[in-house]
Coordinates of C-alpha atoms in Angstrom, one line a residue:
Chain F
M370 CA 0.0 0.0 0.0
D371 CA 2.7 2.5 0.9
L372 CA 4.4 1.6 -2.4
I373 CA 1.7 3.4 -4.2
T374 CA 1.2 6.4 -1.9
P375 CA 2.9 9.5 -3.1
D376 CA 5.3 10.9 -0.5
L377 CA 5.0 14.6 0.0
G378 CA 8.7 15.2 0.4
L379 CA 9.8 13.4 -2.7
V380 CA 7.0 14.9 -4.8
F381 CA 8.1 18.3 -3.6
W382 CA 11.8 17.7 -4.4
T383 CA 11.0 16.1 -7.7
G384 CA 8.8 19.0 -8.8
L385 CA 11.2 21.7 -7.6
N386 CA 14.2 19.8 -9.1
F387 CA 12.4 19.2 -12.4
I388 CA 11.3 22.8 -12.8
I389 CA 14.8 24.1 -12.1
L390 CA 16.3 21.5 -14.3
M391 CA 13.9 22.3 -17.1
F392 CA 14.7 26.0 -16.8
I393 CA 18.5 25.4 -16.9
L394 CA 18.3 22.9 -19.7
T395 CA 16.0 25.1 -21.8
K396 CA 18.2 28.2 -21.3
F397 CA 21.6 26.6 -21.8
I398 CA 21.1 23.4 -23.6
W399 CA 18.0 23.0 -25.7
K400 CA 18.0 26.5 -27.2
P401 CA 21.6 26.3 -28.5
I402 CA 21.1 22.7 -29.7
M403 CA 17.8 23.4 -31.4
S404 CA 19.0 26.6 -33.0
A405 CA 22.2 24.9 -34.2
V406 CA 20.2 21.9 -35.6
N407 CA 17.6 24.2 -37.2
K408 CA 20.4 26.4 -38.6
R409 CA 22.2 23.4 -40.1
E410 CA 19.0 22.0 -41.5
D411 CA 18.2 25.4 -43.0
N412 CA 21.6 25.5 -44.5
I413 CA 21.3 22.1 -45.9
Q414 CA 17.8 22.9 -47.2
E415 CA 19.2 26.1 -48.7
A416 CA 22.0 24.3 -50.4
L417 CA 19.6 21.7 -51.7
D418 CA 17.3 24.4 -53.0
M419 CA 20.2 26.2 -54.6
A420 CA 21.4 23.0 -56.3
K421 CA 17.9 22.4 -57.5
N422 CA 17.6 26.0 -58.8
T423 CA 20.9 25.8 -60.5
K424 CA 20.0 22.6 -62.1
A425 CA 16.7 24.1 -63.3
E426 CA 18.6 27.1 -64.5
M427 CA 21.1 24.9 -66.3
E428 CA 18.2 23.0 -67.9
K429 CA 16.6 26.2 -68.9
L430 CA 19.9 27.5 -70.4
Q431 CA 20.3 24.2 -72.2
T432 CA 16.8 24.4 -73.7
Q433 CA 17.5 28.0 -74.5
N434 CA 20.7 27.1 -76.3
A435 CA 18.9 24.3 -78.1
N436 CA 16.2 26.8 -79.1
L437 CA 18.7 29.3 -80.2
L438 CA 20.5 26.7 -82.3
K439 CA 17.2 25.6 -83.8
E440 CA 16.3 29.1 -84.6
A441 CA 19.7 29.8 -86.1
R442 CA 19.4 26.7 -88.2
I443 CA 15.9 27.7 -89.3
E444 CA 17.2 31.2 -90.1
R445 CA 20.1 29.8 -92.0
D446 CA 17.8 27.5 -94.0
E447 CA 15.6 30.5 -94.7
M448 CA 18.5 32.6 -95.8
I449 CA 19.7 29.9 -98.1
K450 CA 16.2 29.5 -99.5
E451 CA 15.9 33.2 -100.0
A452 CA 19.3 33.5 -101.6
K453 CA 18.4 30.7 -103.9
A454 CA 15.1 32.3 -104.7
T455 CA 16.8 35.6 -105.4
S456 CA 19.4 34.0 -107.6
D457 CA 16.7 32.1 -109.4
N458 CA 14.8 35.2 -109.9
M459 CA 17.8 37.0 -111.1
I460 CA 18.6 34.2 -113.5
N461 CA 15.0 34.1 -114.7
S462 CA 14.8 37.8 -115.1
A463 CA 18.2 37.9 -116.9
K464 CA 17.0 35.1 -119.1
G465 CA 13.8 36.9 -119.8
K466 CA 15.6 40.2 -120.5
A467 CA 18.0 38.5 -122.8
K468 CA 15.2 36.8 -124.6
E469 CA 13.4 40.1 -124.8
E470 CA 16.5 41.8 -126.0
A471 CA 17.1 39.1 -128.5
D472 CA 13.4 39.2 -129.6
K473 CA 13.7 42.9 -129.9
I474 CA 16.8 42.7 -131.9
V475 CA 15.2 40.1 -134.1
E476 CA 12.1 42.2 -134.4
N477 CA 14.2 45.3 -135.1
A478 CA 16.1 43.4 -137.7
R479 CA 12.9 42.1 -139.2
T480 CA 11.3 45.6 -139.3
S481 CA 14.4 47.1 -140.7
I482 CA 14.6 44.3 -143.3
E483 CA 10.9 44.9 -144.0
A484 CA 11.5 48.6 -144.2
E485 CA 14.5 48.1 -146.5
K486 CA 12.4 45.7 -148.5
N487 CA 9.5 48.1 -148.7
A488 CA 11.9 50.9 -149.6
A489 CA 13.4 48.7 -152.2
V490 CA 10.0 47.6 -153.5
S491 CA 8.7 51.2 -153.6
E492 CA 11.9 52.3 -155.3
L493 CA 11.4 49.5 -157.8
K494 CA 7.8 50.5 -158.2
N495 CA 8.8 54.1 -158.7
Q496 CA 11.4 53.1 -161.2
V497 CA 8.9 50.7 -162.9
A498 CA 6.3 53.4 -162.9
T499 CA 8.8 55.9 -164.4
V500 CA 9.9 53.4 -167.0
A501 CA 6.3 52.5 -167.6
L502 CA 5.4 56.1 -168.0
E503 CA 8.3 56.6 -170.2
I504 CA 7.3 53.6 -172.3
A505 CA 3.7 54.7 -172.2
E506 CA 4.7 58.2 -173.3
K507 CA 6.7 56.8 -176.1
I508 CA 3.9 54.5 -177.0
L509 CA 1.3 57.2 -176.7
R510 CA 3.4 59.6 -178.6
E511 CA 3.5 56.9 -181.4
D512 CA -0.2 55.9 -181.2
L513 CA -1.7 59.4 -181.0
S514 CA 0.0 60.6 -184.0
S515 CA -3.1 59.9 -186.1
D516 CA -6.8 60.8 -185.5
E517 CA -8.0 57.3 -186.1
K518 CA -5.8 55.9 -183.6
Q519 CA -6.9 58.5 -181.0
K520 CA -10.5 57.6 -181.6
Q521 CA -9.8 53.9 -181.3
L522 CA -8.1 54.4 -177.9
A523 CA -10.9 56.5 -176.6
E524 CA -13.3 53.8 -177.6
T525 CA -11.3 51.2 -175.8
F526 CA -11.3 53.4 -172.7
A527 CA -15.0 53.9 -173.0
K528 CA -15.5 50.2 -173.3
D529 CA -13.5 49.6 -170.1
I530 CA -15.6 52.1 -168.2
N531 CA -18.7 50.3 -169.3
L532 CA -17.4 47.1 -168.1
N533 CA -16.8 48.5 -164.7
Chain P
M476 CA 0.7 -9.8 -2.3
T477 CA -1.9 -12.3 -1.3
G478 CA -2.6 -15.3 -3.5
L479 CA -5.9 -14.0 -4.9
A480 CA -4.3 -10.7 -5.8
A481 CA -1.6 -12.6 -7.6
I482 CA -4.2 -14.6 -9.6
G483 CA -5.9 -11.3 -10.4
A484 CA -2.7 -9.8 -11.6
G485 CA -2.1 -12.9 -13.7
I486 CA -5.5 -12.6 -15.4
A487 CA -4.8 -8.9 -16.0
V488 CA -1.5 -9.8 -17.6
L489 CA -3.2 -12.5 -19.7
G490 CA -5.7 -10.0 -21.1
A491 CA -3.1 -7.3 -21.7
G492 CA -0.8 -9.8 -23.4
M493 CA -3.5 -11.0 -25.7
G494 CA -4.4 -7.4 -26.6
I495 CA -0.9 -6.3 -27.2
G496 CA -0.1 -9.4 -29.2
K497 CA -3.1 -8.7 -31.4
I498 CA -1.9 -5.1 -31.9
G499 CA 1.6 -6.3 -32.7
S500 CA 0.4 -8.9 -35.2
S501 CA -1.9 -6.5 -37.0
A502 CA 0.8 -3.8 -37.1
M503 CA 3.2 -6.3 -38.6
D504 CA 0.6 -7.2 -41.2
A505 CA -0.1 -3.6 -42.0
M506 CA 3.6 -2.8 -42.2
A507 CA 4.3 -5.7 -44.5
R508 CA 1.4 -4.6 -46.7
Q509 CA 2.4 -0.9 -46.7
P510 CA 6.1 -0.6 -45.8
E511 CA 6.0 3.1 -46.7
A512 CA 3.6 3.8 -43.8
A513 CA 5.7 1.8 -41.3
S514 CA 6.6 4.7 -39.1
K515 CA 3.0 5.9 -38.8
I516 CA 1.8 2.4 -38.0
Q517 CA 4.5 2.0 -35.5
T518 CA 3.5 5.1 -33.6
G519 CA -0.1 4.1 -33.6
M520 CA 0.9 0.6 -32.4
I521 CA 2.9 2.0 -29.5
I522 CA 0.1 4.3 -28.4
A523 CA -2.5 1.6 -28.6
A524 CA -0.2 -0.8 -26.7
A525 CA 0.5 1.8 -24.1
L526 CA -3.2 2.4 -23.6
I527 CA -3.9 -1.4 -23.1
E528 CA -0.9 -1.6 -20.8
G529 CA -2.4 1.2 -18.8
V530 CA -5.5 -0.8 -18.2
A531 CA -3.4 -3.8 -17.2
L532 CA -1.5 -1.6 -14.8
F533 CA -4.7 -0.8 -12.9
G534 CA -4.8 -4.6 -12.3
V535 CA -1.2 -4.4 -10.9
V536 CA -2.1 -1.4 -8.8
V537 CA -5.1 -3.3 -7.3
G538 CA -2.7 -6.2 -6.6
L539 CA -0.3 -3.9 -4.9
L540 CA -3.1 -2.3 -2.8
Q541 CA -3.9 -5.8 -1.6
G542 CA -0.2 -6.4 -0.7
Chain U
M311 CA 32.8 -17.0 -32.4
L312 CA 35.3 -18.1 -29.8
D313 CA 36.0 -14.5 -29.0
K314 CA 32.3 -13.8 -28.4
T315 CA 31.9 -16.8 -26.2
L316 CA 35.0 -15.7 -24.2
K317 CA 33.6 -12.2 -23.8
A318 CA 30.3 -13.5 -22.6
F319 CA 32.1 -15.8 -20.1
V320 CA 34.1 -12.9 -18.7
W321 CA 31.0 -10.8 -18.3
M322 CA 29.2 -13.6 -16.6
V323 CA 32.1 -14.0 -14.1
V324 CA 32.1 -10.3 -13.4
L325 CA 28.4 -10.4 -12.8
L326 CA 28.7 -13.5 -10.7
L327 CA 31.3 -11.8 -8.5
S328 CA 29.2 -8.6 -8.2
A329 CA 26.0 -10.4 -7.4
P330 CA 26.6 -10.8 -3.7
V331 CA 27.6 -7.2 -3.4
F332 CA 24.4 -5.6 -4.5
S333 CA 22.2 -8.2 -3.0
G334 CA 23.7 -7.4 0.4
S335 CA 24.1 -11.1 1.2
S336 CA 26.6 -12.6 3.6
S337 CA 28.6 -15.8 3.2
D338 CA 28.0 -17.1 6.7
G339 CA 25.0 -19.3 5.7
E340 CA 22.4 -17.0 7.3
P341 CA 19.3 -17.1 5.1
V342 CA 18.6 -14.1 3.0
D343 CA 15.0 -12.8 2.9
V344 CA 14.7 -12.1 -0.8
T345 CA 11.3 -10.5 -0.6
E346 CA 12.6 -8.2 2.2
M347 CA 15.7 -7.4 0.1
I348 CA 13.6 -6.6 -2.9
M349 CA 11.1 -4.4 -1.0
H350 CA 13.9 -2.6 0.7
H351 CA 15.5 -1.9 -2.7
I352 CA 12.5 -0.6 -4.5
K353 CA 11.4 1.7 -1.6
D354 CA 12.9 5.0 -0.7
A355 CA 15.4 5.2 2.3
H356 CA 16.8 7.8 4.5
E357 CA 20.4 6.5 4.2
W358 CA 22.1 5.0 1.2
H359 CA 23.4 1.6 2.0
V360 CA 26.3 1.0 -0.4
L361 CA 27.7 -2.4 0.7
T362 CA 28.2 -4.7 3.5
Y363 CA 31.4 -6.7 4.0
T364 CA 32.7 -9.1 6.6
D365 CA 35.7 -7.8 8.5
D366 CA 38.5 -9.9 10.0
N367 CA 36.6 -10.5 13.2
D368 CA 33.6 -12.0 11.2
G369 CA 31.7 -8.9 12.1
K370 CA 29.5 -7.2 9.4
Q371 CA 30.6 -3.8 8.4
H372 CA 28.0 -1.6 6.6
V373 CA 29.2 1.1 4.3
S374 CA 26.4 3.7 4.1
I375 CA 26.0 7.3 3.2
H376 CA 24.2 9.2 5.8
L377 CA 21.8 11.6 4.2
P378 CA 20.4 14.6 5.9
I379 CA 16.9 14.5 7.4
I380 CA 14.8 17.6 7.0
L381 CA 11.6 17.8 9.0
L382 CA 8.9 20.4 9.1
D383 CA 7.5 20.1 12.6
D384 CA 7.1 23.3 14.6
G385 CA 9.9 24.8 12.5
L386 CA 12.6 23.3 10.4
K387 CA 14.7 20.5 11.8
V388 CA 17.8 19.3 10.1
F389 CA 19.9 16.4 11.3
S390 CA 21.9 13.5 9.9
S391 CA 20.2 10.2 9.4
E392 CA 23.1 8.7 11.3
K393 CA 21.5 10.0 14.5
L394 CA 18.5 7.8 13.9
Y395 CA 20.1 4.7 12.4
H396 CA 23.3 4.5 14.4
S397 CA 23.4 6.9 17.4
G398 CA 19.9 6.0 18.5
E399 CA 18.6 2.6 19.7
V400 CA 17.2 -0.3 17.7
V401 CA 13.9 -1.2 19.2
E402 CA 12.8 -4.8 18.6
V403 CA 9.0 -5.1 18.3
T404 CA 6.5 -7.8 17.3
V405 CA 3.9 -6.3 15.1
H406 CA 1.1 -8.2 13.4
G407 CA 2.7 -11.4 14.6
K408 CA 6.0 -10.7 12.9
K409 CA 9.3 -9.7 14.4
D410 CA 10.3 -6.2 13.3
H411 CA 12.4 -3.3 14.5
Y412 CA 12.5 0.5 14.4
Y413 CA 15.2 3.0 15.0
A414 CA 14.4 5.6 17.7
N415 CA 16.3 8.6 19.0
K416 CA 14.8 9.8 22.2
E417 CA 16.8 13.0 22.3
L418 CA 15.4 14.1 19.0
G419 CA 12.0 12.5 19.7
Y420 CA 11.8 10.8 16.3
A421 CA 11.8 7.2 15.1
V422 CA 12.0 5.6 11.7
F423 CA 9.9 2.5 11.0
H424 CA 9.9 1.0 7.5
E425 CA 11.6 4.2 6.3
T426 CA 8.8 6.5 7.5
I427 CA 9.6 9.0 10.2
Y428 CA 7.3 9.2 13.2
K429 CA 7.2 11.3 16.3
L430 CA 7.8 9.3 19.5
N431 CA 5.0 9.3 22.1
Q432 CA 5.3 10.4 25.7
E433 CA 7.0 7.2 26.7
G434 CA 9.5 7.5 23.8
A435 CA 8.0 4.6 21.8
L436 CA 5.9 3.9 18.8
D437 CA 2.3 2.7 19.0
F438 CA 1.0 0.1 16.6
D439 CA -2.5 -0.8 15.6
E440 CA -3.7 -4.3 14.8
E441 CA -2.8 -4.1 11.2
G442 CA 0.8 -3.4 12.1
H443 CA 0.9 0.2 11.2
A444 CA 2.4 2.8 13.5
T445 CA -0.2 5.3 14.7
N446 CA 2.1 8.0 15.9
A447 CA 2.0 11.5 14.4
K448 CA 4.2 12.1 11.3
P449 CA 6.1 15.3 10.8
Y450 CA 6.3 16.7 7.2
D451 CA 9.3 14.9 5.8
F452 CA 11.4 16.9 3.3
S453 CA 14.5 14.8 3.8
I454 CA 17.2 14.4 1.2
T455 CA 16.4 10.7 0.9
K456 CA 18.1 8.1 -1.3
N457 CA 15.8 9.0 -4.1
V458 CA 16.2 12.8 -3.7
F459 CA 19.9 12.3 -3.7
A460 CA 19.6 10.2 -6.9
L461 CA 17.4 13.0 -8.3
F462 CA 20.0 15.6 -7.7
F463 CA 22.8 13.4 -8.9
S464 CA 21.0 12.6 -12.1
S465 CA 20.1 16.2 -12.7
I466 CA 23.7 17.3 -12.3
L467 CA 24.9 14.5 -14.5
L468 CA 22.4 15.4 -17.2
I469 CA 23.5 19.1 -17.1
V470 CA 27.2 18.1 -17.2
L471 CA 26.6 15.7 -20.1
M472 CA 24.5 18.1 -22.0
T473 CA 27.0 20.9 -21.5
A474 CA 29.6 18.7 -23.2
V475 CA 27.1 18.2 -26.0
V476 CA 26.4 21.9 -26.4
K477 CA 30.2 22.6 -26.5
S478 CA 30.5 20.8 -29.8
Y479 CA 27.9 23.2 -31.2
K480 CA 29.9 26.3 -30.3
N481 CA 31.1 26.7 -33.9
D482 CA 29.1 28.1 -36.8
G483 CA 26.6 25.2 -36.7
M484 CA 27.5 24.1 -40.1
H485 CA 29.4 21.0 -39.2
P486 CA 27.9 17.6 -38.5
P487 CA 27.6 16.7 -34.8
R488 CA 30.7 15.5 -33.0
G489 CA 31.3 13.4 -30.0
L490 CA 28.4 12.9 -27.6
A491 CA 26.3 15.2 -29.8
R492 CA 26.3 12.6 -32.4
F493 CA 24.4 10.4 -30.0
V494 CA 22.1 13.1 -28.6
E495 CA 21.2 15.0 -31.7
P496 CA 19.3 12.2 -33.4
V497 CA 17.3 11.7 -30.2
V498 CA 16.5 15.5 -30.1
V499 CA 15.5 15.5 -33.7
F500 CA 13.4 12.3 -33.2
I501 CA 11.6 14.0 -30.3
R502 CA 11.0 17.1 -32.4
D503 CA 9.9 15.4 -35.6
D504 CA 8.2 12.2 -34.4
I505 CA 6.8 13.2 -31.1
A506 CA 6.3 17.0 -31.0
K507 CA 5.5 17.7 -34.6
A508 CA 3.5 14.6 -35.1
N509 CA 1.3 15.0 -32.1
I510 CA 1.1 18.7 -31.4
G511 CA 1.4 20.0 -35.0
E512 CA 3.8 22.1 -36.9
A513 CA 2.4 25.4 -35.8
K514 CA 2.4 25.0 -32.0
Y515 CA 5.1 22.5 -31.2
R516 CA 7.9 24.9 -30.4
K517 CA 6.4 26.0 -27.1
Y518 CA 6.3 22.5 -25.7
M519 CA 9.7 21.3 -26.9
P520 CA 11.6 22.3 -23.7
Y521 CA 9.2 20.3 -21.5
L522 CA 9.2 17.2 -23.8
L523 CA 13.0 17.2 -24.2
S524 CA 13.6 17.7 -20.5
A525 CA 11.0 15.1 -19.5
F526 CA 12.4 12.6 -22.0
F527 CA 16.1 12.9 -21.1
F528 CA 15.3 13.2 -17.4
I529 CA 13.3 10.0 -17.3
W530 CA 15.7 8.2 -19.5
I531 CA 18.8 9.0 -17.6
N532 CA 17.1 8.1 -14.3
N533 CA 15.9 4.8 -15.8
L534 CA 19.4 4.0 -16.9
L535 CA 21.0 5.1 -13.6
G536 CA 18.4 2.9 -11.8
L537 CA 19.8 -0.1 -13.7
I538 CA 23.3 0.4 -12.4
P539 CA 23.6 -1.8 -9.4
I540 CA 26.2 0.2 -7.4
F541 CA 26.3 3.4 -5.5
P542 CA 25.5 6.5 -7.5
G543 CA 23.0 4.4 -9.5
G544 CA 20.6 1.8 -8.3
A545 CA 18.0 4.0 -6.7
N546 CA 14.5 3.1 -7.9
L547 CA 13.7 6.7 -8.6
T548 CA 11.6 6.4 -11.8
G549 CA 9.9 3.4 -10.2
N550 CA 8.8 5.6 -7.3
I551 CA 5.2 6.8 -7.4
S552 CA 6.1 10.2 -6.0
F553 CA 8.5 10.9 -8.9
T554 CA 6.1 9.8 -11.5
F555 CA 3.3 11.7 -9.8
A556 CA 5.3 14.9 -10.0
L557 CA 6.0 14.4 -13.7
A558 CA 2.5 13.4 -14.5
A559 CA 1.2 16.4 -12.6
C560 CA 3.5 18.6 -14.8
T561 CA 1.9 17.0 -17.9
M562 CA -1.6 17.5 -16.5
L563 CA -1.0 21.1 -15.6
I564 CA 0.5 21.9 -19.0
T565 CA -2.4 20.2 -20.8
V566 CA -5.0 22.0 -18.7
F567 CA -3.4 25.4 -19.0
S568 CA -2.8 25.1 -22.7
G569 CA -6.3 23.8 -23.4
N570 CA -8.1 26.1 -25.9
K571 CA -11.8 26.7 -26.2
H572 CA -12.3 23.6 -28.4
Y573 CA -10.8 21.5 -25.7
W574 CA -13.1 22.8 -23.0
K575 CA -16.0 22.7 -25.4
H576 CA -15.3 19.0 -25.8
I577 CA -15.4 18.5 -22.1
F578 CA -18.4 20.6 -21.1
A579 CA -20.5 20.3 -24.3
T580 CA -19.2 17.3 -26.2
P581 CA -20.3 17.7 -29.8
G582 CA -22.8 15.1 -31.0
V583 CA -24.0 14.3 -27.5
P584 CA -27.7 15.0 -26.7
W585 CA -27.9 17.5 -23.8
L586 CA -29.8 15.1 -21.7
L587 CA -26.7 12.9 -21.6
L588 CA -24.4 15.8 -20.6
P589 CA -24.8 15.3 -16.8
I590 CA -23.2 11.9 -17.4
M591 CA -20.7 13.0 -20.0
I592 CA -19.3 15.9 -18.1
P593 CA -18.1 14.0 -15.1
V594 CA -16.7 11.3 -17.3
E595 CA -14.8 13.9 -19.3
L596 CA -13.6 15.5 -16.1
V597 CA -12.4 12.2 -14.7
G598 CA -10.6 11.8 -18.1
I599 CA -8.6 14.9 -17.4
F600 CA -7.1 13.2 -14.3
A601 CA -7.2 9.6 -15.6
K602 CA -4.8 10.3 -18.5
P603 CA -2.0 11.6 -16.4
F604 CA -2.9 9.0 -13.7
A605 CA -2.2 6.3 -16.3
L606 CA 1.1 8.0 -17.2
M607 CA 2.1 8.0 -13.5
V608 CA 1.2 4.4 -13.0
R609 CA 2.7 3.2 -16.2
L610 CA 6.2 4.5 -15.6
F611 CA 6.1 3.5 -11.9
A612 CA 4.9 0.0 -12.6
N613 CA 7.1 -0.7 -15.5
I614 CA 10.3 0.4 -13.8
T615 CA 9.4 -1.2 -10.5
A616 CA 8.5 -4.4 -12.2
G617 CA 11.9 -4.4 -14.0
H618 CA 13.8 -3.9 -10.8
I619 CA 11.8 -6.6 -9.0
I620 CA 12.4 -9.1 -11.8
I621 CA 16.1 -8.5 -12.0
L622 CA 16.4 -8.8 -8.2
A623 CA 14.2 -11.8 -8.0
L624 CA 16.2 -13.6 -10.7
T625 CA 19.4 -12.8 -8.9
G626 CA 17.7 -13.8 -5.6
I627 CA 17.1 -17.3 -7.0
I628 CA 20.7 -18.1 -5.8
F629 CA 19.9 -17.0 -2.3
T630 CA 16.5 -18.5 -2.2
F631 CA 17.9 -21.9 -3.0
G632 CA 21.2 -21.1 -1.1
S633 CA 23.4 -22.6 -3.7
A634 CA 25.9 -20.9 -6.0
A635 CA 25.1 -23.5 -8.7
W636 CA 21.9 -21.7 -9.4
S637 CA 23.8 -18.8 -10.7
G638 CA 24.1 -20.7 -14.0
L639 CA 20.4 -20.1 -14.4
S640 CA 20.0 -16.9 -12.5
I641 CA 22.8 -14.8 -14.0
P642 CA 22.0 -15.4 -17.7
M643 CA 18.3 -14.7 -17.0
S644 CA 18.9 -11.6 -15.0
L645 CA 21.4 -10.5 -17.6
F646 CA 18.7 -11.0 -20.3
I647 CA 16.1 -9.0 -18.3
G648 CA 18.8 -6.4 -17.7
V649 CA 19.3 -5.9 -21.4
L650 CA 15.6 -5.9 -21.9
E651 CA 15.4 -3.2 -19.2
L652 CA 17.8 -1.1 -21.2
L653 CA 15.2 -1.1 -24.0
V654 CA 12.4 -0.5 -21.5
A655 CA 14.3 2.4 -20.0
F656 CA 14.2 4.1 -23.4
L657 CA 10.7 2.9 -24.3
Q658 CA 9.1 4.2 -21.1
A659 CA 10.8 7.6 -21.5
F660 CA 9.6 7.6 -25.1
I661 CA 6.0 6.6 -24.2
F662 CA 5.8 9.1 -21.4
T663 CA 6.9 11.9 -23.7
M664 CA 4.8 10.6 -26.6
L665 CA 1.6 10.4 -24.5
S666 CA 2.4 13.8 -22.9
A667 CA 2.7 15.3 -26.4
L668 CA -0.5 13.5 -27.5
F669 CA -2.5 15.0 -24.5
I670 CA -1.0 18.4 -25.2
G671 CA -1.8 18.0 -28.9
E672 CA -5.4 17.2 -28.0
A673 CA -5.7 20.3 -25.9
V674 CA -4.3 22.7 -28.5
A675 CA -5.9 21.1 -31.5
E676 CA -8.0 23.4 -33.7
E677 CA -11.5 22.3 -34.6
H678 CA -11.5 19.9 -37.5

């Protein structure tokens, strides 16, 4: 029975001792330990976070680089394409121009040939006409030397008019 | 401790033993099934065991009161 | 393998040799009352009996530490326990049909019977009732008893050890723990994470950490010191109901004073209980306030006392049967229980702290 009866003296001493002990331990032991532990944990956490951040940043940079590379490649491709297009254009336009020029030259040549030809023809015509006139004059001068012949010619002309 | 008190204490121990054994076996089962929750199961097991033990200790106290 | 066996053998021999020392036996064939020895050990005492040896004249010599007795009886009275146990007289009495004795000092007017101090009556003697209890008046006893001495010793030891731990933290706090701190820090972190944070909650646990840490280490170191069979250890302090009562009272006071309105609402108007049942529920809940710390008190007391009783009883087998041959059974068994008690020492400190945190956590929990 007295084994389970709390004894006033021991309860008093235990309570007093424990409260003082708790005070001392809290002030000089637990606070420094807890703050050191917390500080270390914070440091570790910080370092971990930093490593994580750095890794993320690296990854970001890497993707950025890859993007840049990709963009550069695309740009290059575009540039090549453009250059090709330009050169094609140039070639085409040059070809066209050359053809045009050639055509023009040919045309010019043709026109000038035509013109020459025409000139030649008209010259010829003129000369023919002149010769014809001269011949006709000669003939006429011969034919109209008599009255009968003049009458005959007039009749011929008149006949021709009727036919028309 | 008188004889009767000793028998009473024995019966109390029997009950508590069975209870704690059941807790232990269930906890082992649970831990084997979900090893990732082992620490939580362990805490719960200890608390439950402590509560059962508390009841058994009342038996011991009654035994001591007799003695 | 051989090495291990050899080690085990050496340890057994050491234990075998030390067994008679802490059991207080003698080699002269006089029977040893094991029950008496056990009860004497687990109870408090006003002097600390270290050992008994037999001198050259076959006389028994006791080596004891005389602790001061402090009484509150019409003023403070302080004297050495030596005046009761050795300077006074030993009075042989027969109480309850059993031969017994008490120590009386008529000059001082006090006597000690079964480690309780009584005032002597007019004739300078103690009166006994039929049950065998002394009926004399008792002064308020604030003596530095064996347990109080152990209490002071363990507190100082704890402070000294912890100061050594703190010293290794005096740097910038960036280095891993060194020395003793390597052992203490995981325990501190365990209490913070698995006991305080898990039961009280991330938001409020900080306030209760000093109590939980102090209670844990205080109980643990006293449990361990109680397992040491020789002088500064060996007091059954954590197995004393007064000690556990004081600690459980601390837990109860902290729980009650940190209880928020939800906690009190739960007690005086338990949600989900019809109001007609409240006259039954309120007393039950009020009893619960006391029953929880009461269970804490009894648990620690009973576990540690039981451990001490088992170890002593197993060692006592040798003296019960009066043959050293029994040590072959008794020593391995008490060694086994001793190792188990090392675990129990930790476990009980842990459970006390854990349940304290659980009760505090219930008291400060927000409504869910």
